PDB file of C-alpha atoms in Angstrom:
ATOM      1  CA  UNK A   1      60.900 -36.239-103.106  1.00 48.00           C
ATOM      2  CA  UNK A   2      57.500 -35.883-101.441  1.00 45.00           C
ATOM      3  CA  UNK A   3      55.916 -37.876-104.282  1.00 47.00           C
ATOM      4  CA  UNK A   4      58.457 -40.688-103.803  1.00 45.00           C
ATOM      5  CA  UNK A   5      57.820 -40.702-100.045  1.00 50.00           C
ATOM      6  CA  UNK A   6      54.062 -40.883-100.583  1.00 50.00           C
ATOM      7  CA  UNK A   7      54.529 -43.707-103.075  1.00 46.00           C
ATOM      8  CA  UNK A   8      56.721 -45.663-100.663  1.00 44.00           C
ATOM      9  CA  UNK A   9      54.237 -45.115 -97.828  1.00 43.00           C
ATOM     10  CA  UNK A  10      51.360 -46.305-100.022  1.00 46.00           C
ATOM     11  CA  UNK A  11      53.398 -49.340-101.084  1.00 47.00           C
ATOM     12  CA  UNK A  12      54.211 -50.263 -97.478  1.00 42.00           C
ATOM     13  CA  UNK A  13      50.575 -49.852 -96.399  1.00 45.00           C
ATOM     14  CA  UNK A  14      49.420 -52.028 -99.307  1.00 49.00           C
ATOM     15  CA  UNK A  15      51.885 -54.799 -98.448  1.00 48.00           C
ATOM     16  CA  UNK A  16      50.916 -54.614 -94.764  1.00 49.00           C
ATOM     17  CA  UNK A  17      47.195 -54.808 -95.573  1.00 48.00           C
ATOM     18  CA  UNK A  18      47.686 -57.763 -97.905  1.00 49.00           C
ATOM     19  CA  UNK A  19      49.749 -59.582 -95.277  1.00 48.00           C
ATOM     20  CA  UNK A  20      47.084 -58.942 -92.631  1.00 47.00           C
ATOM     21  CA  UNK A  21      44.335 -60.225 -94.908  1.00 45.00           C
ATOM     22  CA  UNK A  22      46.339 -63.344 -95.679  1.00 45.00           C
ATOM     23  CA  UNK A  23      46.885 -64.021 -91.979  1.00 43.00           C
ATOM     24  CA  UNK A  24      43.168 -63.643 -91.246  1.00 45.00           C
ATOM     25  CA  UNK A  25      42.210 -65.848 -94.194  1.00 50.00           C
ATOM     26  CA  UNK A  26      44.583 -68.562 -92.984  1.00 51.00           C
ATOM     27  CA  UNK A  27      42.928 -68.839 -89.559  1.00 94.00           C
ATOM     28  CA  UNK A  28      39.943 -70.769 -90.926  1.00 97.00           C
ATOM     29  CA  UNK A  29      39.678 -73.526 -93.505  1.00 98.00           C
ATOM     30  CA  UNK A  30      36.742 -75.342 -95.076  1.00 98.00           C
ATOM     31  CA  UNK A  31      37.324 -79.058 -95.683  1.00 99.00           C
ATOM     32  CA  UNK A  32      35.311 -81.562 -97.687  1.00 99.00           C
ATOM     33  CA  UNK A  33      37.086 -84.910 -97.321  1.00 99.00           C
ATOM     34  CA  UNK A  34      39.380 -86.968 -95.099  1.00 98.00           C
ATOM     35  CA  UNK A  35      42.625 -85.754 -96.677  1.00 98.00           C
ATOM     36  CA  UNK A  36      41.661 -82.084 -96.391  1.00 99.00           C
ATOM     37  CA  UNK A  37      40.617 -82.575 -92.760  1.00 99.00           C
ATOM     38  CA  UNK A  38      43.941 -84.204 -91.851  1.00 98.00           C
ATOM     39  CA  UNK A  39      45.918 -81.516 -93.680  1.00 98.00           C
ATOM     40  CA  UNK A  40      44.010 -78.782 -91.834  1.00 98.00           C
ATOM     41  CA  UNK A  41      44.640 -80.459 -88.477  1.00 98.00           C
ATOM     42  CA  UNK A  42      48.357 -80.572 -89.274  1.00 98.00           C
ATOM     43  CA  UNK A  43      48.446 -76.860 -90.148  1.00 97.00           C
ATOM     44  CA  UNK A  44      48.989 -74.894 -86.941  1.00 96.00           C
ATOM     45  CA  UNK A  45      48.054 -71.633 -88.722  1.00 96.00           C
ATOM     46  CA  UNK A  46      44.449 -72.816 -88.942  1.00 98.00           C
ATOM     47  CA  UNK A  47      42.495 -72.176 -85.751  1.00 98.00           C
ATOM     48  CA  UNK A  48      39.024 -73.063 -87.069  1.00 99.00           C
ATOM     49  CA  UNK A  49      38.168 -75.969 -89.365  1.00 99.00           C
ATOM     50  CA  UNK A  50      34.756 -75.874 -91.023  1.00 99.00           C
ATOM     51  CA  UNK A  51      33.112 -78.937 -92.546  1.00 99.00           C
ATOM     52  CA  UNK A  52      31.860 -78.062 -96.016  1.00 99.00           C
ATOM     53  CA  UNK A  53      30.235 -81.472 -96.506  1.00 99.00           C
ATOM     54  CA  UNK A  54      29.780 -84.835 -94.799  1.00 99.00           C
ATOM     55  CA  UNK A  55      33.115 -86.634 -94.488  1.00 99.00           C
ATOM     56  CA  UNK A  56      33.803 -90.364 -94.526  1.00 99.00           C
ATOM     57  CA  UNK A  57      37.075 -91.532 -93.018  1.00 99.00           C
ATOM     58  CA  UNK A  58      38.824 -94.904 -93.133  1.00 98.00           C
ATOM     59  CA  UNK A  59      40.943 -94.109 -90.085  1.00 97.00           C
ATOM     60  CA  UNK A  60      40.374 -92.542 -86.696  1.00 96.00           C
ATOM     61  CA  UNK A  61      41.114 -88.824 -86.595  1.00 98.00           C
ATOM     62  CA  UNK A  62      43.524 -87.704 -83.869  1.00 98.00           C
ATOM     63  CA  UNK A  63      43.521 -84.055 -82.772  1.00 99.00           C
ATOM     64  CA  UNK A  64      46.882 -83.169 -81.261  1.00 98.00           C
ATOM     65  CA  UNK A  65      46.611 -79.377 -80.980  1.00 98.00           C
ATOM     66  CA  UNK A  66      44.230 -76.634 -79.879  1.00 98.00           C
ATOM     67  CA  UNK A  67      41.610 -76.036 -82.574  1.00 99.00           C
ATOM     68  CA  UNK A  68      37.909 -75.412 -83.202  1.00 99.00           C
ATOM     69  CA  UNK A  69      35.979 -77.758 -85.479  1.00 99.00           C
ATOM     70  CA  UNK A  70      32.769 -76.206 -86.750  1.00 99.00           C
ATOM     71  CA  UNK A  71      30.745 -79.151 -87.998  1.00 99.00           C
ATOM     72  CA  UNK A  72      28.340 -76.853 -89.819  1.00 99.00           C
ATOM     73  CA  UNK A  73      25.646 -79.497 -89.096  1.00 99.00           C
ATOM     74  CA  UNK A  74      27.642 -82.062 -91.061  1.00 99.00           C
ATOM     75  CA  UNK A  75      28.845 -85.588 -90.197  1.00 99.00           C
ATOM     76  CA  UNK A  76      32.178 -87.331 -89.813  1.00 99.00           C
ATOM     77  CA  UNK A  77      31.560 -91.054 -90.346  1.00 99.00           C
ATOM     78  CA  UNK A  78      34.084 -93.835 -89.849  1.00 99.00           C
ATOM     79  CA  UNK A  79      33.824 -96.391 -92.662  1.00 98.00           C
ATOM     80  CA  UNK A  80      36.953 -98.463 -92.003  1.00 98.00           C
ATOM     81  CA  UNK A  81      37.352-101.863 -90.379  1.00 98.00           C
ATOM     82  CA  UNK A  82      37.543-103.034 -86.757  1.00 98.00           C
ATOM     83  CA  UNK A  83      39.876-105.350 -84.888  1.00 96.00           C
ATOM     84  CA  UNK A  84      42.385-107.904 -86.119  1.00 95.00           C
ATOM     85  CA  UNK A  85      39.651-109.600 -88.130  1.00 95.00           C
ATOM     86  CA  UNK A  86      39.114-106.407 -90.160  1.00 97.00           C
ATOM     87  CA  UNK A  87      35.417-106.640 -89.423  1.00 98.00           C
ATOM     88  CA  UNK A  88      32.964-104.092 -90.782  1.00 97.00           C
ATOM     89  CA  UNK A  89      30.890-104.425 -87.585  1.00 98.00           C
ATOM     90  CA  UNK A  90      31.480-101.529 -85.187  1.00 98.00           C
ATOM     91  CA  UNK A  91      30.496-103.714 -82.213  1.00 98.00           C
ATOM     92  CA  UNK A  92      33.794-105.557 -82.739  1.00 98.00           C
ATOM     93  CA  UNK A  93      36.248-103.672 -80.539  1.00 97.00           C
ATOM     94  CA  UNK A  94      39.177-102.109 -82.339  1.00 97.00           C
ATOM     95  CA  UNK A  95      39.779 -98.976 -80.298  1.00 97.00           C
ATOM     96  CA  UNK A  96      38.262 -96.872 -83.060  1.00 98.00           C
ATOM     97  CA  UNK A  97      37.056 -93.445 -81.945  1.00 99.00           C
ATOM     98  CA  UNK A  98      35.844 -91.227 -84.780  1.00 99.00           C
ATOM     99  CA  UNK A  99      37.699 -88.328 -83.127  1.00 99.00           C
ATOM    100  CA  UNK A 100      40.323 -88.359 -80.390  1.00 99.00           C
ATOM    101  CA  UNK A 101      41.157 -85.185 -78.464  1.00 99.00           C
ATOM    102  CA  UNK A 102      44.691 -85.926 -77.266  1.00 98.00           C
ATOM    103  CA  UNK A 103      46.135 -83.618 -74.575  1.00 97.00           C
ATOM    104  CA  UNK A 104      44.747 -80.528 -76.317  1.00 98.00           C
ATOM    105  CA  UNK A 105      41.898 -78.001 -76.045  1.00 98.00           C
ATOM    106  CA  UNK A 106      39.303 -78.583 -78.744  1.00 99.00           C
ATOM    107  CA  UNK A 107      35.939 -76.947 -79.374  1.00 99.00           C
ATOM    108  CA  UNK A 108      33.363 -79.001 -81.276  1.00 99.00           C
ATOM    109  CA  UNK A 109      30.355 -77.245 -82.748  1.00 99.00           C
ATOM    110  CA  UNK A 110      27.228 -78.655 -84.430  1.00 99.00           C
ATOM    111  CA  UNK A 111      28.702 -81.965 -85.556  1.00 99.00           C
ATOM    112  CA  UNK A 112      27.791 -85.658 -85.746  1.00 99.00           C
ATOM    113  CA  UNK A 113      30.397 -88.352 -85.039  1.00 99.00           C
ATOM    114  CA  UNK A 114      29.243 -91.815 -86.056  1.00 99.00           C
ATOM    115  CA  UNK A 115      30.272 -95.237 -87.301  1.00 99.00           C
ATOM    116  CA  UNK A 116      33.103 -95.950 -84.836  1.00 99.00           C
ATOM    117  CA  UNK A 117      33.394 -98.034 -81.693  1.00 99.00           C
ATOM    118  CA  UNK A 118      32.732 -94.676 -80.025  1.00 99.00           C
ATOM    119  CA  UNK A 119      32.202 -91.160 -81.299  1.00 99.00           C
ATOM    120  CA  UNK A 120      34.742 -89.253 -79.223  1.00 99.00           C
ATOM    121  CA  UNK A 121      37.662 -89.975 -76.916  1.00 99.00           C
ATOM    122  CA  UNK A 122      38.844 -87.143 -74.674  1.00 99.00           C
ATOM    123  CA  UNK A 123      42.298 -88.500 -73.858  1.00 98.00           C
ATOM    124  CA  UNK A 124      43.797 -86.235 -71.219  1.00 97.00           C
ATOM    125  CA  UNK A 125      42.443 -83.266 -73.157  1.00 98.00           C
ATOM    126  CA  UNK A 126      39.653 -80.713 -72.833  1.00 98.00           C
ATOM    127  CA  UNK A 127      36.686 -80.734 -75.209  1.00 99.00           C
ATOM    128  CA  UNK A 128      34.094 -77.961 -75.279  1.00 99.00           C
ATOM    129  CA  UNK A 129      30.702 -78.627 -76.860  1.00 98.00           C
ATOM    130  CA  UNK A 130      28.831 -75.830 -78.636  1.00 98.00           C
ATOM    131  CA  UNK A 131      25.456 -76.427 -80.286  1.00 98.00           C
ATOM    132  CA  UNK A 132      24.288 -79.945 -81.194  1.00 98.00           C
ATOM    133  CA  UNK A 133      26.788 -82.777 -80.787  1.00 99.00           C
ATOM    134  CA  UNK A 134      25.394 -86.068 -82.119  1.00 99.00           C
ATOM    135  CA  UNK A 135      27.132 -89.308 -81.122  1.00 99.00           C
ATOM    136  CA  UNK A 136      24.495 -91.740 -82.386  1.00 99.00           C
ATOM    137  CA  UNK A 137      25.380 -94.872 -84.329  1.00 99.00           C
ATOM    138  CA  UNK A 138      28.567 -96.000 -82.583  1.00 99.00           C
ATOM    139  CA  UNK A 139      29.174 -99.577 -81.469  1.00 98.00           C
ATOM    140  CA  UNK A 140      29.972 -99.095 -77.785  1.00 98.00           C
ATOM    141  CA  UNK A 141      28.609 -95.646 -76.965  1.00 98.00           C
ATOM    142  CA  UNK A 142      29.186 -91.963 -77.440  1.00 98.00           C
ATOM    143  CA  UNK A 143      31.918 -90.215 -75.439  1.00 99.00           C
ATOM    144  CA  UNK A 144      34.775 -91.597 -73.352  1.00 98.00           C
ATOM    145  CA  UNK A 145      36.727 -89.489 -70.863  1.00 98.00           C
ATOM    146  CA  UNK A 146      39.951 -91.382 -70.340  1.00 98.00           C
ATOM    147  CA  UNK A 147      43.709 -91.437 -69.897  1.00 97.00           C
ATOM    148  CA  UNK A 148      45.699 -93.477 -72.374  1.00 94.00           C
ATOM    149  CA  UNK A 149      49.182 -94.887 -71.947  1.00 91.00           C
ATOM    150  CA  UNK A 150      51.558 -92.258 -70.594  1.00 91.00           C
ATOM    151  CA  UNK A 151      48.802 -89.650 -70.162  1.00 96.00           C
ATOM    152  CA  UNK A 152      48.650 -88.024 -66.729  1.00 95.00           C
ATOM    153  CA  UNK A 153      46.344 -85.069 -67.456  1.00 96.00           C
ATOM    154  CA  UNK A 154      42.719 -85.482 -66.368  1.00 97.00           C
ATOM    155  CA  UNK A 155      40.158 -85.397 -69.201  1.00 98.00           C
ATOM    156  CA  UNK A 156      37.537 -82.655 -69.120  1.00 98.00           C
ATOM    157  CA  UNK A 157      34.291 -82.005 -70.992  1.00 98.00           C
ATOM    158  CA  UNK A 158      32.633 -78.572 -70.929  1.00 98.00           C
ATOM    159  CA  UNK A 159      29.026 -78.106 -72.023  1.00 97.00           C
ATOM    160  CA  UNK A 160      28.234 -74.512 -72.987  1.00 96.00           C
ATOM    161  CA  UNK A 161      24.796 -73.018 -72.335  1.00 93.00           C
ATOM    162  CA  UNK A 162      23.515 -73.935 -75.810  1.00 94.00           C
ATOM    163  CA  UNK A 163      25.167 -77.359 -75.985  1.00 97.00           C
ATOM    164  CA  UNK A 164      22.932 -80.355 -76.679  1.00 97.00           C
ATOM    165  CA  UNK A 165      24.170 -83.939 -76.773  1.00 98.00           C
ATOM    166  CA  UNK A 166      22.191 -86.277 -79.036  1.00 98.00           C
ATOM    167  CA  UNK A 167      22.363 -90.078 -78.918  1.00 98.00           C
ATOM    168  CA  UNK A 168      19.464 -91.937 -80.509  1.00 98.00           C
ATOM    169  CA  UNK A 169      21.174 -95.342 -80.195  1.00 98.00           C
ATOM    170  CA  UNK A 170      21.848 -95.248 -76.455  1.00 98.00           C
ATOM    171  CA  UNK A 171      21.283 -98.441 -74.458  1.00 96.00           C
ATOM    172  CA  UNK A 172      22.486 -99.947 -71.178  1.00 93.00           C
ATOM    173  CA  UNK A 173      25.609-101.310 -72.873  1.00 94.00           C
ATOM    174  CA  UNK A 174      26.058 -98.235 -75.077  1.00 97.00           C
ATOM    175  CA  UNK A 175      26.156 -95.263 -72.684  1.00 98.00           C
ATOM    176  CA  UNK A 176      26.299 -91.700 -73.922  1.00 98.00           C
ATOM    177  CA  UNK A 177      29.266 -90.883 -71.671  1.00 98.00           C
ATOM    178  CA  UNK A 178      31.583 -93.014 -69.591  1.00 98.00           C
ATOM    179  CA  UNK A 179      34.841 -93.049 -67.635  1.00 98.00           C
ATOM    180  CA  UNK A 180      37.064 -96.179 -67.655  1.00 97.00           C
ATOM    181  CA  UNK A 181      37.811 -97.919 -64.362  1.00 96.00           C
ATOM    182  CA  UNK A 182      41.449 -96.813 -64.462  1.00 95.00           C
ATOM    183  CA  UNK A 183      40.762 -93.092 -65.027  1.00 97.00           C
ATOM    184  CA  UNK A 184      40.711 -90.686 -62.086  1.00 96.00           C
ATOM    185  CA  UNK A 185      40.004 -86.959 -62.009  1.00 97.00           C
ATOM    186  CA  UNK A 186      37.691 -86.847 -65.038  1.00 98.00           C
ATOM    187  CA  UNK A 187      35.597 -83.676 -65.022  1.00 97.00           C
ATOM    188  CA  UNK A 188      32.368 -82.565 -66.667  1.00 96.00           C
ATOM    189  CA  UNK A 189      31.647 -78.834 -66.489  1.00 96.00           C
ATOM    190  CA  UNK A 190      28.074 -77.598 -66.837  1.00 93.00           C
ATOM    191  CA  UNK A 191      27.087 -73.981 -66.309  1.00 82.00           C
ATOM    192  CA  UNK A 192      30.503 -73.108 -64.850  1.00 84.00           C
ATOM    193  CA  UNK A 193      30.035 -75.853 -62.262  1.00 91.00           C
ATOM    194  CA  UNK A 194      32.528 -78.715 -62.308  1.00 93.00           C
ATOM    195  CA  UNK A 195      31.712 -82.291 -61.315  1.00 92.00           C
ATOM    196  CA  UNK A 196      34.421 -84.892 -60.844  1.00 94.00           C
ATOM    197  CA  UNK A 197      33.333 -88.235 -62.255  1.00 96.00           C
ATOM    198  CA  UNK A 198      34.274 -91.442 -60.465  1.00 95.00           C
ATOM    199  CA  UNK A 199      36.215 -94.159 -62.298  1.00 96.00           C
ATOM    200  CA  UNK A 200      33.855 -96.602 -63.981  1.00 96.00           C
ATOM    201  CA  UNK A 201      30.907 -94.205 -64.041  1.00 96.00           C
ATOM    202  CA  UNK A 202      28.452 -94.295 -66.945  1.00 96.00           C
ATOM    203  CA  UNK A 203      25.996 -91.490 -67.698  1.00 96.00           C
ATOM    204  CA  UNK A 204      22.900 -91.771 -69.825  1.00 95.00           C
ATOM    205  CA  UNK A 205      21.553 -88.876 -71.846  1.00 94.00           C
ATOM    206  CA  UNK A 206      18.701 -88.458 -69.346  1.00 94.00           C
ATOM    207  CA  UNK A 207      21.147 -88.246 -66.438  1.00 92.00           C
ATOM    208  CA  UNK A 208      23.199 -85.579 -68.210  1.00 93.00           C
ATOM    209  CA  UNK A 209      20.038 -83.615 -68.983  1.00 89.00           C
ATOM    210  CA  UNK A 210      18.814 -83.916 -65.378  1.00 87.00           C
ATOM    211  CA  UNK A 211      22.150 -82.596 -64.177  1.00 83.00           C
ATOM    212  CA  UNK A 212      21.839 -79.613 -66.498  1.00 81.00           C
ATOM    213  CA  UNK A 213      18.244 -78.948 -65.443  1.00 80.00           C
ATOM    214  CA  UNK A 214      19.109 -79.059 -61.739  1.00 74.00           C
ATOM    215  CA  UNK A 215      21.700 -76.331 -62.299  1.00 72.00           C
ATOM    216  CA  UNK A 216      19.421 -74.224 -64.473  1.00 64.00           C
ATOM    217  CA  UNK A 217      16.513 -74.451 -62.018  1.00 64.00           C
ATOM    218  CA  UNK A 218      17.466 -73.116 -58.550  1.00 54.00           C
ATOM    219  CA  UNK A 219      14.320 -74.599 -57.004  1.00 55.00           C
ATOM    220  CA  UNK A 220      15.245 -78.051 -58.258  1.00 50.00           C
ATOM    221  CA  UNK A 221      18.811 -77.611 -57.089  1.00 51.00           C
ATOM    222  CA  UNK A 222      17.676 -76.394 -53.640  1.00 54.00           C
ATOM    223  CA  UNK A 223      15.235 -79.283 -53.437  1.00 57.00           C
ATOM    224  CA  UNK A 224      18.013 -81.757 -54.157  1.00 53.00           C
ATOM    225  CA  UNK A 225      20.173 -80.195 -51.445  1.00 54.00           C
ATOM    226  CA  UNK A 226      17.303 -80.292 -48.940  1.00 57.00           C
ATOM    227  CA  UNK A 227      16.602 -83.934 -49.735  1.00 57.00           C
ATOM    228  CA  UNK A 228      20.255 -84.773 -49.172  1.00 51.00           C
ATOM    229  CA  UNK A 229      20.243 -82.786 -45.898  1.00 55.00           C
ATOM    230  CA  UNK A 230      17.127 -84.477 -44.492  1.00 59.00           C
ATOM    231  CA  UNK A 231      18.361 -87.890 -45.613  1.00 54.00           C
ATOM    232  CA  UNK A 232      21.613 -87.278 -43.748  1.00 56.00           C
ATOM    233  CA  UNK A 233      19.696 -86.264 -40.599  1.00 65.00           C
ATOM    234  CA  UNK A 234      17.533 -89.390 -40.908  1.00 60.00           C
ATOM    235  CA  UNK A 235      20.593 -91.635 -41.205  1.00 52.00           C
ATOM    236  CA  UNK A 236      22.233 -89.994 -38.161  1.00 62.00           C
ATOM    237  CA  UNK A 237      19.086 -90.288 -36.015  1.00 64.00           C
ATOM    238  CA  UNK A 238      18.481 -93.866 -37.115  1.00 60.00           C
ATOM    239  CA  UNK A 239      22.055 -94.783 -36.247  1.00 59.00           C
ATOM    240  CA  UNK A 240      21.708 -93.095 -32.839  1.00 59.00           C
ATOM    241  CA  UNK A 241      18.454 -94.910 -32.080  1.00 60.00           C
ATOM    242  CA  UNK A 242      19.923 -98.236 -33.197  1.00 54.00           C
ATOM    243  CA  UNK A 243      22.916 -97.798 -30.890  1.00 60.00           C
ATOM    244  CA  UNK A 244      20.576 -96.968 -27.980  1.00 59.00           C
ATOM    245  CA  UNK A 245      18.668-100.200 -28.556  1.00 58.00           C
ATOM    246  CA  UNK A 246      21.889-102.226 -28.686  1.00 53.00           C
ATOM    247  CA  UNK A 247      23.157-100.639 -25.464  1.00 59.00           C
ATOM    248  CA  UNK A 248      19.910-101.489 -23.630  1.00 57.00           C
ATOM    249  CA  UNK A 249      20.198-105.081 -24.716  1.00 53.00           C
TER     250      UNK A 249
END
């Protein structure tokens, strides 16, 4: 009887261990092409998707759930067409974002998003950047923080301490980050400090880096605050003096 009990206990422990291992194994998935990436995004048991190789996609990839995408220093490149003319030119607007974070919490790590009208759309969702995020090579710029049709949630981008945004094709008409004119409440979080971005704002890579540096360097941050303070005092005194002159006249 004792032998049977020991056997049953061993059997139960073995089944439990195997089940646990299967659950752990299912939480991450390595993908190597468009179909595997889409399948992994549709599988809610997978919490981390790892790129095993560069991926070319003929359609924009929509992320509709909470997930981490570890780019593993690989690239997702859009190679489809744009607009009603089916143009191959990514400066022809077709609303093609290589990735769209739609009303979900997504972490992106060490990845390049290229070939689209834009690299990333944060559509009422929250994206967190870890490591190097490259948005070079897109027709209209890098990252849009927006609200699409029927979306009420404010978009948010968080830059972790080791996050680095790369955009080697930035220009005045291809900003690294922007907020559409009709989007309110967009937030960028740097170093646990949140900044609300005005509708229509565009940020260059240098401006994002300067913002990060001002938070990392207390002296720079204090200097900025002092400059703002003294400028405010100057404006008040100038206004007072101007009113005095008008009253005398």
